[in-house]
Short mmCIF file of C-alpha atoms and ligand atoms in Angstrom, two decimals:
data_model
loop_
_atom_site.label_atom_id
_atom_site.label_comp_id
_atom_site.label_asym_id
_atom_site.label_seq_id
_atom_site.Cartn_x
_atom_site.Cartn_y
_atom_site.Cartn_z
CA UNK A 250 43.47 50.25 -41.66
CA UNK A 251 41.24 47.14 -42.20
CA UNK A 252 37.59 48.37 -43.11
CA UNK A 253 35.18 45.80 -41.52
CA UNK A 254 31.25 46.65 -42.29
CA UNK A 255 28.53 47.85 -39.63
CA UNK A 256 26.15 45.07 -41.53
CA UNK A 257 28.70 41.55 -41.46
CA UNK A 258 28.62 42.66 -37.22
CA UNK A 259 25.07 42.79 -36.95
CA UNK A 260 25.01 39.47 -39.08
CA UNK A 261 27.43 37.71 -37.28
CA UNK A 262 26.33 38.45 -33.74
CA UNK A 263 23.07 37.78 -34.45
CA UNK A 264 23.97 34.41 -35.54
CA UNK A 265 25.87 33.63 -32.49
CA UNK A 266 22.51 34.95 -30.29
CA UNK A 267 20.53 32.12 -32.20
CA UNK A 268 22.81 29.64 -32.28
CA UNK A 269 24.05 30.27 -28.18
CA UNK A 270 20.09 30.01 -27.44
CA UNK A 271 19.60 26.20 -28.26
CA UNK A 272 23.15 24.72 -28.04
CA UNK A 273 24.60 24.26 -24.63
CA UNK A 274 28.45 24.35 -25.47
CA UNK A 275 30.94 21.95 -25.58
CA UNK A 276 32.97 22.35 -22.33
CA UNK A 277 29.44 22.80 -20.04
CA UNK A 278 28.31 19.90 -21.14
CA UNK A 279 31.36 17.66 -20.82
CA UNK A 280 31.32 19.46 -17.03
CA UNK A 281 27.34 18.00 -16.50
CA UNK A 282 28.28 14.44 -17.88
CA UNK A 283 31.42 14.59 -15.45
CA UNK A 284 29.25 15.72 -12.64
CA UNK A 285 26.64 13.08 -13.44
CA UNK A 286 28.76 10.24 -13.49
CA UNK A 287 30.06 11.83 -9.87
CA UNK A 288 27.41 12.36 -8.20
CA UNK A 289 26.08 10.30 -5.28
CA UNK A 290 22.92 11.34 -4.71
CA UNK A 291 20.05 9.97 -6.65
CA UNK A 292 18.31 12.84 -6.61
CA UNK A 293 20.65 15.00 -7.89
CA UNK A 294 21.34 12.26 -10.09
CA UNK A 295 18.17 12.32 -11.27
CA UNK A 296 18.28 16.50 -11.97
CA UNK A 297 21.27 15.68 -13.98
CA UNK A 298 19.97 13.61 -16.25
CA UNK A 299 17.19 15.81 -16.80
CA UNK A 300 19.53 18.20 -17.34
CA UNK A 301 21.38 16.58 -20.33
CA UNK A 302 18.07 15.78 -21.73
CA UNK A 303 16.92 19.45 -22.01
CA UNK A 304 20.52 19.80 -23.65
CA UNK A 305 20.22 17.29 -26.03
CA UNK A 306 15.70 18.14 -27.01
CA UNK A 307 17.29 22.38 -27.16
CA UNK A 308 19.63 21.44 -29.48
CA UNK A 309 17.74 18.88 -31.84
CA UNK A 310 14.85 20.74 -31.92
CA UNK A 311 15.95 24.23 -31.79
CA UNK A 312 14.15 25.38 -28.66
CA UNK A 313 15.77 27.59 -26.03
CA UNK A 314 17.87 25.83 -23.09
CA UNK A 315 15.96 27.66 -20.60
CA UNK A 316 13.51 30.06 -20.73
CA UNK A 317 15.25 33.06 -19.31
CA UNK A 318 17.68 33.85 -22.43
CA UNK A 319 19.55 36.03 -20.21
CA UNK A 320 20.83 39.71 -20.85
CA UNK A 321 23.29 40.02 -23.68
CA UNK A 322 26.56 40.46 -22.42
CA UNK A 323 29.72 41.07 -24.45
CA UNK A 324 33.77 41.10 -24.06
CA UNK A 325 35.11 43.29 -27.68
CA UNK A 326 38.61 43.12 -28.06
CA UNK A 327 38.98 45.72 -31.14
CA UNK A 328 42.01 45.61 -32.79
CA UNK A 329 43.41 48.92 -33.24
CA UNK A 330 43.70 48.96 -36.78
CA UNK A 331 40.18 48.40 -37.44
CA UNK A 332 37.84 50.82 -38.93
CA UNK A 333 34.19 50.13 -38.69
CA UNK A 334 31.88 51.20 -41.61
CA UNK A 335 28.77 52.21 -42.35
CA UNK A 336 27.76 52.46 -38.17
CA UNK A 337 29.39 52.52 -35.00
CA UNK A 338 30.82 49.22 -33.50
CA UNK A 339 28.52 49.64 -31.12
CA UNK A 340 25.29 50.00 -32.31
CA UNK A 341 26.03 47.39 -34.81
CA UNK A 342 26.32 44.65 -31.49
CA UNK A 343 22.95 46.16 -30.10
CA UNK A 344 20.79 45.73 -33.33
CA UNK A 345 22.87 41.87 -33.95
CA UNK A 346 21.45 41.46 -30.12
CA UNK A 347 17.70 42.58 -31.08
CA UNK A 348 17.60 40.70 -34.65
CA UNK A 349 19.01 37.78 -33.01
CA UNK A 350 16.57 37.33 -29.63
CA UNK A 351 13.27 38.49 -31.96
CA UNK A 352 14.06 36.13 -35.04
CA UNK A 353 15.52 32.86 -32.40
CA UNK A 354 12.04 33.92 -30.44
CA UNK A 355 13.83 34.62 -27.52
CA UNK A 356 12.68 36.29 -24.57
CA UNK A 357 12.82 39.97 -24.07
CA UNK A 358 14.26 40.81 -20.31
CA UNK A 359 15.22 44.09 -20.03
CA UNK A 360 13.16 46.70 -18.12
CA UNK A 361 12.78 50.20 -16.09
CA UNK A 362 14.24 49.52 -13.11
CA UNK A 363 12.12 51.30 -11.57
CA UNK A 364 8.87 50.94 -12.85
CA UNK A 365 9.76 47.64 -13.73
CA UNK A 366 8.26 47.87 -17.22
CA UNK A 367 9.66 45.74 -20.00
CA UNK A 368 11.79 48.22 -23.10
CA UNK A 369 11.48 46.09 -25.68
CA UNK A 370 9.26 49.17 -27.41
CA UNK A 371 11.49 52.04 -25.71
CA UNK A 372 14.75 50.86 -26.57
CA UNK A 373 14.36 47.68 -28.16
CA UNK A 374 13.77 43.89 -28.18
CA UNK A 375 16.26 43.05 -25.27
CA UNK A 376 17.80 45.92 -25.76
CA UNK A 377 20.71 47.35 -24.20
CA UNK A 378 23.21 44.63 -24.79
CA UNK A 379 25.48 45.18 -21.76
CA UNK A 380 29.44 45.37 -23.54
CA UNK A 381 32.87 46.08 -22.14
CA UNK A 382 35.80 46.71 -24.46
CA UNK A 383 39.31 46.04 -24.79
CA UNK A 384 41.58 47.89 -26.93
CA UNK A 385 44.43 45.37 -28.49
CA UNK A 386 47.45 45.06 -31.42
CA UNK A 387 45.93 43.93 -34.57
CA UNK A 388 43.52 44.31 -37.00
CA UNK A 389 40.24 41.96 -36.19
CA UNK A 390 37.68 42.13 -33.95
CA UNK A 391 36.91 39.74 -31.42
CA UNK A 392 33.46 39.50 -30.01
CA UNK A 393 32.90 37.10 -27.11
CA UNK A 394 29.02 36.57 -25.86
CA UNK A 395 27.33 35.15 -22.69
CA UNK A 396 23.44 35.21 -22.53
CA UNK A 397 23.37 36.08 -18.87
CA UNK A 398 20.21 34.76 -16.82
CA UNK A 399 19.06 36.25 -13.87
CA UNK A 400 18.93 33.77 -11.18
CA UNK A 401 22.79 33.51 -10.96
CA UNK A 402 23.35 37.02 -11.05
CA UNK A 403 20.71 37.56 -8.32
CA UNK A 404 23.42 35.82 -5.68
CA UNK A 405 26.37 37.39 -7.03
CA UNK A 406 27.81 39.76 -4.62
CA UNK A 407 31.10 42.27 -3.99
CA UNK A 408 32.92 43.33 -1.28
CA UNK A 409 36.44 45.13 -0.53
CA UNK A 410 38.15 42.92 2.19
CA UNK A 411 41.19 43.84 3.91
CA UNK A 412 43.95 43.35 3.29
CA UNK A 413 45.04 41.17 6.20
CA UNK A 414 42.32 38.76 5.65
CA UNK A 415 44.03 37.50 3.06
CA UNK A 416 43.52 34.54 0.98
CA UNK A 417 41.37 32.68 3.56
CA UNK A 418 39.62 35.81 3.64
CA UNK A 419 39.24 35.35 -0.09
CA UNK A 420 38.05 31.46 0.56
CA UNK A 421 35.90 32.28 3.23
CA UNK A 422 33.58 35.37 1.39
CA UNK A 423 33.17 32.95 -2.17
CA UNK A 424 31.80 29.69 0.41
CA UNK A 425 29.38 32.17 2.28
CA UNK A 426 28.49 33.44 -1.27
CA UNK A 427 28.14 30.13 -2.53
CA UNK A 428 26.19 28.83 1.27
CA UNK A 429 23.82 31.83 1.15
CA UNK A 430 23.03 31.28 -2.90
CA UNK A 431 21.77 27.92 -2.00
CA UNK A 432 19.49 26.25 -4.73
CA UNK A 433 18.44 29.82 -6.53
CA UNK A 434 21.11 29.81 -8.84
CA UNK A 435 20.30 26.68 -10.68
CA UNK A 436 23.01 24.76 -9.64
CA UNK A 437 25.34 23.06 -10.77
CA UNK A 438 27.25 26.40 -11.25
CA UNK A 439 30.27 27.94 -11.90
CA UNK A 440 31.89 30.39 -10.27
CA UNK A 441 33.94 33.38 -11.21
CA UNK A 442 36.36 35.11 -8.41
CA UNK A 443 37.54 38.84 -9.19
CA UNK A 444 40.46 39.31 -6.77
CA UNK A 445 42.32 42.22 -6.79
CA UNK A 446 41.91 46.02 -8.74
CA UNK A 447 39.57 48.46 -7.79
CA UNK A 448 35.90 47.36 -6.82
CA UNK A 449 34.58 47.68 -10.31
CA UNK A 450 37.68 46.09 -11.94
CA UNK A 451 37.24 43.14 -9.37
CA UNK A 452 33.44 42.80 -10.71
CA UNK A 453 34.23 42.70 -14.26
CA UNK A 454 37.35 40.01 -14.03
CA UNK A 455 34.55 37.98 -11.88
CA UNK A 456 32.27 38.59 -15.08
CA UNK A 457 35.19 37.53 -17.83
CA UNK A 458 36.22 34.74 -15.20
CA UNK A 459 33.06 33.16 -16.91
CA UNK A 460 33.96 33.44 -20.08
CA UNK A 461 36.81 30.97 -19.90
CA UNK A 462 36.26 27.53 -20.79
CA UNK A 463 34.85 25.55 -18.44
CA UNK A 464 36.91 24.22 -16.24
CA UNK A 465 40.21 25.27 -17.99
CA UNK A 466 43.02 25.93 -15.18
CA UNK A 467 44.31 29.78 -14.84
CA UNK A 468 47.70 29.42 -16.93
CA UNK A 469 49.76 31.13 -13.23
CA UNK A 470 50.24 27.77 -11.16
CA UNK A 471 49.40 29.43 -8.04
CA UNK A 472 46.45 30.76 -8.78
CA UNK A 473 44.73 27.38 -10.45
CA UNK A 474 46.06 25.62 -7.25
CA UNK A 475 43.69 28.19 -5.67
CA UNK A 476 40.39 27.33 -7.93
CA UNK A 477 41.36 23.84 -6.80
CA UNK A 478 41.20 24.69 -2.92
CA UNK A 479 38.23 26.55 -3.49
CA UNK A 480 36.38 24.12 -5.84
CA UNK A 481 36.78 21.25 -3.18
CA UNK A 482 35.79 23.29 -0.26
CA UNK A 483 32.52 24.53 -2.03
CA UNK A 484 31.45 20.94 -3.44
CA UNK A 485 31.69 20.50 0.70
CA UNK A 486 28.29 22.15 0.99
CA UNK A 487 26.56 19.49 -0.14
CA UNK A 488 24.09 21.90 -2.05
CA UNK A 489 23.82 19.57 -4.85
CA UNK A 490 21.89 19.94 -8.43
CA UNK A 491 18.86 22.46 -8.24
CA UNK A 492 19.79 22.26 -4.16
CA UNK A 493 18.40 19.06 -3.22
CA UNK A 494 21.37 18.03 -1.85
CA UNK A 495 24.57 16.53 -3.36
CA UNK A 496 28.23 15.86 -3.71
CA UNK A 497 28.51 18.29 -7.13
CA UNK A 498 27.57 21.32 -6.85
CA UNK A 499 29.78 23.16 -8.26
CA UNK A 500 31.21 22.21 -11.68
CA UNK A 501 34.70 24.48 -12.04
CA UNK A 502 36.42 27.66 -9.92
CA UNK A 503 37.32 30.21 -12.18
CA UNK A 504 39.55 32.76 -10.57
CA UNK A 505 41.17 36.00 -11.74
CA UNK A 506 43.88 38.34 -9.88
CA UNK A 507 44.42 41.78 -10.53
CA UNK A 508 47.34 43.72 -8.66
CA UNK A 509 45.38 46.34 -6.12
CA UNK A 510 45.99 49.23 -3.88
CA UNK A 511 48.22 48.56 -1.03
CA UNK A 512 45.35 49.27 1.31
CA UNK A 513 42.46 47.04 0.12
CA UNK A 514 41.42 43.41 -1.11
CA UNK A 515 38.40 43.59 -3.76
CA UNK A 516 36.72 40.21 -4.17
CA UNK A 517 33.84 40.06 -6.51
CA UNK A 518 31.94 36.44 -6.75
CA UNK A 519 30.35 35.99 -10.45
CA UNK A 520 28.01 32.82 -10.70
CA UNK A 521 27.28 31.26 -13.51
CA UNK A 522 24.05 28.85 -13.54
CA UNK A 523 24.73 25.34 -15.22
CA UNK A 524 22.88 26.83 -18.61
CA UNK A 525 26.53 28.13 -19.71
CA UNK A 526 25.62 29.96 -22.77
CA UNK A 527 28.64 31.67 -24.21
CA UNK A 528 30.23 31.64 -27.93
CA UNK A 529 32.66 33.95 -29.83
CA UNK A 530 33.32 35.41 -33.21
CA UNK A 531 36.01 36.81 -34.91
CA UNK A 532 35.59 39.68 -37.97
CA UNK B 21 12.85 7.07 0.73
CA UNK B 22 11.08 8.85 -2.25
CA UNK B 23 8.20 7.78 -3.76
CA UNK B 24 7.06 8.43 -6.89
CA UNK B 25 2.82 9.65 -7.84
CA UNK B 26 1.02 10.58 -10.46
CA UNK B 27 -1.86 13.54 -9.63
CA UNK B 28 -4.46 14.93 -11.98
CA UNK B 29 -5.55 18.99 -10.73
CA UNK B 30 -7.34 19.72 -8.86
CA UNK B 31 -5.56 18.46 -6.09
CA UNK B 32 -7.41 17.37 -2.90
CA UNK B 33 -6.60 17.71 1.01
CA UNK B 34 -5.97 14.08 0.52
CA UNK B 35 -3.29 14.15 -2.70
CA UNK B 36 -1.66 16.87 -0.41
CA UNK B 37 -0.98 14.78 2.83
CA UNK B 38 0.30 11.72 0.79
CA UNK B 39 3.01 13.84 -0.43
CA UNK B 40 6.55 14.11 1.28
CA UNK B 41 9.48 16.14 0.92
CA UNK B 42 11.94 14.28 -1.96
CA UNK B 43 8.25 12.56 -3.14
CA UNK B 44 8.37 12.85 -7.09
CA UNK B 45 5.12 14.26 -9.08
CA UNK B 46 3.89 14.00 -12.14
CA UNK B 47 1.69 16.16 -12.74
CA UNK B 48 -0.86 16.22 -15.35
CA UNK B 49 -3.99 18.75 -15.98
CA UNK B 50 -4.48 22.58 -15.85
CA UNK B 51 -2.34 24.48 -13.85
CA UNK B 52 -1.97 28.46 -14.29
CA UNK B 53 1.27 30.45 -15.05
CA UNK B 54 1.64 33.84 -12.51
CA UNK B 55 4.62 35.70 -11.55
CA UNK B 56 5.35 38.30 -9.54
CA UNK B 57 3.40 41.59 -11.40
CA UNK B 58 -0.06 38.97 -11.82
CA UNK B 59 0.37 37.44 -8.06
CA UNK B 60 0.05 41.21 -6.94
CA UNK B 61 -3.16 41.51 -8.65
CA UNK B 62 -4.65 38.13 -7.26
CA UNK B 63 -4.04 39.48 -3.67
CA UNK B 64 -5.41 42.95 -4.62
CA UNK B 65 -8.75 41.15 -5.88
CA UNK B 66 -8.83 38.78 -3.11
CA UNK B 67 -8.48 42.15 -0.80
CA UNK B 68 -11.29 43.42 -2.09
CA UNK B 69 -13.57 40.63 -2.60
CA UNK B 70 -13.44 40.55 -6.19
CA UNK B 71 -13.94 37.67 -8.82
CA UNK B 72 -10.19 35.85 -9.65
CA UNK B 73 -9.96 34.89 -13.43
CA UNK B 74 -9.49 31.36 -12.33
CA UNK B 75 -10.73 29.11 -9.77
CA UNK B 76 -7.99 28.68 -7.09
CA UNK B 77 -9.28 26.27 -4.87
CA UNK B 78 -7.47 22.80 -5.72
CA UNK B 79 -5.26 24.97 -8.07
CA UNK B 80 -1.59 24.79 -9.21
CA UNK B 81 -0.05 27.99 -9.76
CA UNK B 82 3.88 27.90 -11.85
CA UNK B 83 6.39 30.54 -11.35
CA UNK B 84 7.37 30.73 -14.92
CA UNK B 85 7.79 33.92 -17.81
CA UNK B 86 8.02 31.30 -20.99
CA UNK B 87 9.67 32.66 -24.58
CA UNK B 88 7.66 33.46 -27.09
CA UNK B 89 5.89 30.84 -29.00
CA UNK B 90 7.17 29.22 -32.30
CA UNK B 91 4.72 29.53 -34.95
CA UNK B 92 2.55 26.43 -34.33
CA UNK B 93 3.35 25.55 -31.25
CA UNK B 94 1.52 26.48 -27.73
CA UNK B 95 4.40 27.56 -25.56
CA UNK B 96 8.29 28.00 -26.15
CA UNK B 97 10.75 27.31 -23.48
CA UNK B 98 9.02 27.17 -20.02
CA UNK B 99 11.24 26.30 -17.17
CA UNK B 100 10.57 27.64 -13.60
CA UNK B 101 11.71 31.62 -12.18
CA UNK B 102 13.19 31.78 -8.59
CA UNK B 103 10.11 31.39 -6.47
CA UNK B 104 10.71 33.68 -2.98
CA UNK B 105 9.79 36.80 -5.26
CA UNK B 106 6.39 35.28 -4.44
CA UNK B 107 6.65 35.22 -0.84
CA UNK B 108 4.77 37.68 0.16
CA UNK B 109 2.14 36.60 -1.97
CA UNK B 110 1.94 33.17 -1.68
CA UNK B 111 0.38 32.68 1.56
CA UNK B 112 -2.81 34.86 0.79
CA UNK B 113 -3.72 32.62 -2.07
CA UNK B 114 -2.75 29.29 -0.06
CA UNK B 115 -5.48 30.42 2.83
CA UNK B 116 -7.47 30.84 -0.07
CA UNK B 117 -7.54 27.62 -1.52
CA UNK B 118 -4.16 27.19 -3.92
CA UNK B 119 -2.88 24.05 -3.16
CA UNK B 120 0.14 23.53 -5.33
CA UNK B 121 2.99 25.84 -6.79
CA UNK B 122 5.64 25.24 -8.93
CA UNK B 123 8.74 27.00 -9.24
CA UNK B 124 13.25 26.75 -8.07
CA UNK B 125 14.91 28.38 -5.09
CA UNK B 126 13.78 28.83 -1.71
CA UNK B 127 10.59 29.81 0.54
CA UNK B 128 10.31 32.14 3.41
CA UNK B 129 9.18 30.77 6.61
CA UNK B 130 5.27 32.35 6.11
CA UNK B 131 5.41 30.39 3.05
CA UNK B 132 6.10 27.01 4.70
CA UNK B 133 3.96 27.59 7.80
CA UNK B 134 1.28 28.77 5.32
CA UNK B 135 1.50 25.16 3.67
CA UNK B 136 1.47 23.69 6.84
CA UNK B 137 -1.82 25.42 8.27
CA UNK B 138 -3.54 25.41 5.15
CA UNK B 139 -2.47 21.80 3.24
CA UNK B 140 -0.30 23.31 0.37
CA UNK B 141 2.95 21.57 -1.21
CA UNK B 142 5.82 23.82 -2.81
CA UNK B 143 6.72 22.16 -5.82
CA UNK B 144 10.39 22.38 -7.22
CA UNK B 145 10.95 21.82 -11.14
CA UNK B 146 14.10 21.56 -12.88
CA UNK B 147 15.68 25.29 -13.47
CA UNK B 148 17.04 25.67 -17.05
CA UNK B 149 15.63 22.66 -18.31
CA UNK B 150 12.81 24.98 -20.04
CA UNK B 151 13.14 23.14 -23.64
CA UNK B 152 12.59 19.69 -21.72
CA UNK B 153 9.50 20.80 -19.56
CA UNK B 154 7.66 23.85 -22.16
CA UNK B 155 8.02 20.45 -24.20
CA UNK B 156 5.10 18.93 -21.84
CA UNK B 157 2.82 21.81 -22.02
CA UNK B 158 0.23 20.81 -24.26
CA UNK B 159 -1.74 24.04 -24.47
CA UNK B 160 -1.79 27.04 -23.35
CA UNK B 161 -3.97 30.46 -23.09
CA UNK B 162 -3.70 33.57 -21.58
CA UNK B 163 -6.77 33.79 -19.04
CA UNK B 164 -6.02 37.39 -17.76
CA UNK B 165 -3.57 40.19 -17.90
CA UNK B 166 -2.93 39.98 -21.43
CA UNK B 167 -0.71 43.30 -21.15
CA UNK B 168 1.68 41.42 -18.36
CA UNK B 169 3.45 39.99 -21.98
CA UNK B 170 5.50 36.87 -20.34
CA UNK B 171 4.39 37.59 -17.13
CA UNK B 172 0.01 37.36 -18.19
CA UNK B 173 -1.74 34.42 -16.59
CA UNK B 174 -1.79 31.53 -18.50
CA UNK B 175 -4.06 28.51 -18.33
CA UNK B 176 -1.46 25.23 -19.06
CA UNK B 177 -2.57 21.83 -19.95
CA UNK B 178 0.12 19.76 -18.59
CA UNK B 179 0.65 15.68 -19.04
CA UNK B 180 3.23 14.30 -16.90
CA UNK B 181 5.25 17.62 -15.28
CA UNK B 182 7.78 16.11 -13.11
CA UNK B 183 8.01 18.06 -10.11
CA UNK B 184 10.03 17.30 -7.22
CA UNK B 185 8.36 17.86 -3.53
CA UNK B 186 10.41 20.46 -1.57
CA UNK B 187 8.29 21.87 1.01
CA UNK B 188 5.38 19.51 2.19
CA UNK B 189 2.10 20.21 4.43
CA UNK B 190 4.39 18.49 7.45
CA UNK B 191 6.70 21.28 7.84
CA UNK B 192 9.56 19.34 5.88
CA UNK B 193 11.93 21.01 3.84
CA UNK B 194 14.33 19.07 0.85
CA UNK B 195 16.86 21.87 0.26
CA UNK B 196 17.35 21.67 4.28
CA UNK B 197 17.74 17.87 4.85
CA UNK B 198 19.14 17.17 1.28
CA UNK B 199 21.87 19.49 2.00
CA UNK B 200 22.59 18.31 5.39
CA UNK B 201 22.69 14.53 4.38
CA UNK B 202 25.48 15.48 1.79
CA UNK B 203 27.39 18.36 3.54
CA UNK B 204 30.71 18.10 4.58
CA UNK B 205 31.70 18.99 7.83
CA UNK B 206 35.39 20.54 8.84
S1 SF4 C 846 19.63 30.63 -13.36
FE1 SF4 C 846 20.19 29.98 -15.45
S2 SF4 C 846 19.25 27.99 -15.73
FE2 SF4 C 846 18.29 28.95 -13.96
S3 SF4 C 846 16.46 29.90 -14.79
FE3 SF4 C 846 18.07 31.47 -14.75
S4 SF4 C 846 19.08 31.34 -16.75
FE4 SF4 C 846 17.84 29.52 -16.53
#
């Protein structure tokens, strides 16, 4: 058993919340230079640029890419000869979360959802961190992080197809997903697909979809020849950058397939706003 | 084609009807922060004939819940929210004078027919480039609603806040005829 300490978690994740905050990573930004140098219209052009700018003034200067600095969300894999000390696993990625969003002066989002009012005081400063685990060989932990904003999870929607519809089925629900969405994601985006499982299963692959990097093909042919069909068909809206109409709308497909039940076909559509904010660490 | 302008607040009748959807702004002078929790209590003090902490008429109101400052410096990160959470708001406060707002994402149809009746542009900034535009916020106070946190009404002096036109007082709407010009048709 490999003893890893409650306190080097809370240390590391909170690092990786400050860090996440004010640097746009690698692959989204090579995605907005490549969709710059695409696009046609000046406009969107012109939202691009602006776009690369805010990158570039976050980074230098340490302020947040946007203002909305998301709900912490988390993918563990735990290797299964790890023992945590001194806390549980946890509660060490919640407090990382708070120390991390009060000390980078990041916003605090969560709230009642009822009553609408904001738990920074009731549970904590941003607090809960939203985290799924994975159990796997080995003795590390690996702790991969999105900061989650809300406008692109306001348009992301689920539904259990049948099975007969089939993949055009599939192509058809992600482009009136994508139609409907319009400018209130912050395009350009990127868009996870969950195909496949049971309806929660398809909703977290659509989640994890997001995680990859940006861009990077699905290793099974047939299923990145898919995020290719799809990615051309959506950039046929003509959406464009913050919606004002454009050629690139949509920066990369990311699509995940789960075997299902014989009798249904679970699609989940995750969007992901151009303000990619994801990172990883491994303990 | 779009032209570009440069408006000082308050805005008159007259800066409205120049304006065009796809027009660029840049804005400069006070404009106040509201979102959704603060635009209910404008309406409710406009219902019952009650003093508004701020002048609206000429006003720009911004869809925006900002980080937290840095120490020394007025705002953090300040981009735009999604604006139709102010829907049923909006057109209240437009009858009432507002002639500007700032925010992303779409407007209902009593929005736009509100700007239309009333002279009223809806404004679009850039989503997620908060760093870029909290950058051109020069000062900033909470006015009201202190207890709102991110969501209190802030007064915002501004110098050159490019906005983009989306919804103008002629009925026009960018996210409609950008999208068409650039859609692809099967
Ligand atoms: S959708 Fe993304 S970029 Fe737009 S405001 Fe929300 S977090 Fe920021």
């Amino acid at each position: 058993m490999r003893e890893i300490a409650y306190d080097d978690i809370v240390k590391a994740v909170k690092n990786m919340v400050i860090h996440t905050a004010t640097n746009l990573p690698e692959d989204a930004l090579k995605k907005l230079k490549e969709a710059h140098e695409k696009e046609k219209s000046p406009v969107a052009r012109k939202v691009l640029e602006q776009l690369l700018e805010n990158a570039e003034i976050a980074r230098t200067e340490k302020r947040p890419l946007c203002q909305d600095t998301g709900l912490a969300v988390y993918f563990v894999k735990v290797g299964q000869d790890v023992h945590v000390t001194g806390g549980t696993l946890t509660d060490a990625i919640n407090k990382g979360t708070e120390e991390g969003y009060i000390e980078g002066y990041l916003r605090a989002s969560t709230c009642d959802c009822f009553t609408r009012a904001n738990l920074k005081d009731v549970i904590g400063y941003n607090l809960p961190a939203v985290i799924h685990y994975d159990i796997v060989e080995g003795d590390k932990i690996e702790i991969e992080y999105a900061a989650k904003g809300g406008g692109s999870e306001n348009v992301s929607r689920a539904r259990v197809l049948a099975p007969a519809q089939g993949p055009q089925g599939v192509i058809d629900f992600v482009k009136e997903v994508i139609s409907e969405a319009g400018p209130n994601p912050c395009p350009p985006i990127i868009v996870g697909v969950g195909i496949g499982g049971t309806f929660e299963k398809a909703a977290i692959s659509s989640k994890y979809a997001l995680f990859r990097e940006a861009g990077k093909p699905n290793p099974d042919p047939a299923v990145a020849e898919f995020e290719k069909e799809l990615l051309y068909e959506l950039n046929k809206l003509g959406i464009g950058a913050m919606g004002m109409g454009g050629t690139e709308t949509v920066l990369a497909v990311h699509v995940e397939k789960n075997p299902c039940h014989i009798a249904s076909l679970p699609v989940s559509v995750n969007v992901q706003c151009h303000s990619s904010r994801h990172n990883h660490v491994t303990l | 084609m779009s032209q570009v302008h440069y408006l000082t607040t308050p805005l008159t009748d007259e800066d409205i009807m120049n304006l065009k959807a796809g027009d660029i702004v840049y804005l400069s002078g006070t404009i106040f922060t509201a979102r959704d929790a603060a635009h209910k209590r404008l309406v409710d003090l406009i219902e019952n004939k009650e003093e508004l902490p701020f002048q609206l008429d000429g006003a720009v109101i911004y869809f925006v819940g900002p980080t937290p400052p840095k120490p020394g410096e007025p705002i953090g990160s300040a981009g735009p929210t999604t604006s139709y959470r102010m829907d049923s708001y909006s057109p209240t406060l437009i009858k009432h004078g507002l002639k500007g707002m700032i925010g992303k994402g779409k407007r209902n149809q009593a929005v736009k027919d509100a700007c239309k009746e009333y002279k009223a542009v809806y404004f679009g900034a850039t989503g997620g480039a908060g760093a870029l535009l909290g950058k051109l916020i020069k000062e900033a106070k909470v006015i009201a609603y202190e207890e709102l946190g991110p969501e209190a009404i802030r007064m915002l002096k501004v110098e050159n806040f490019p906005v983009t036109v989306i919804n103008d007082a002629y009925g026009r709407d960018l996210y409609e005829e950008g999208r068409k010009q650039y859609e692809v048709k099967d």
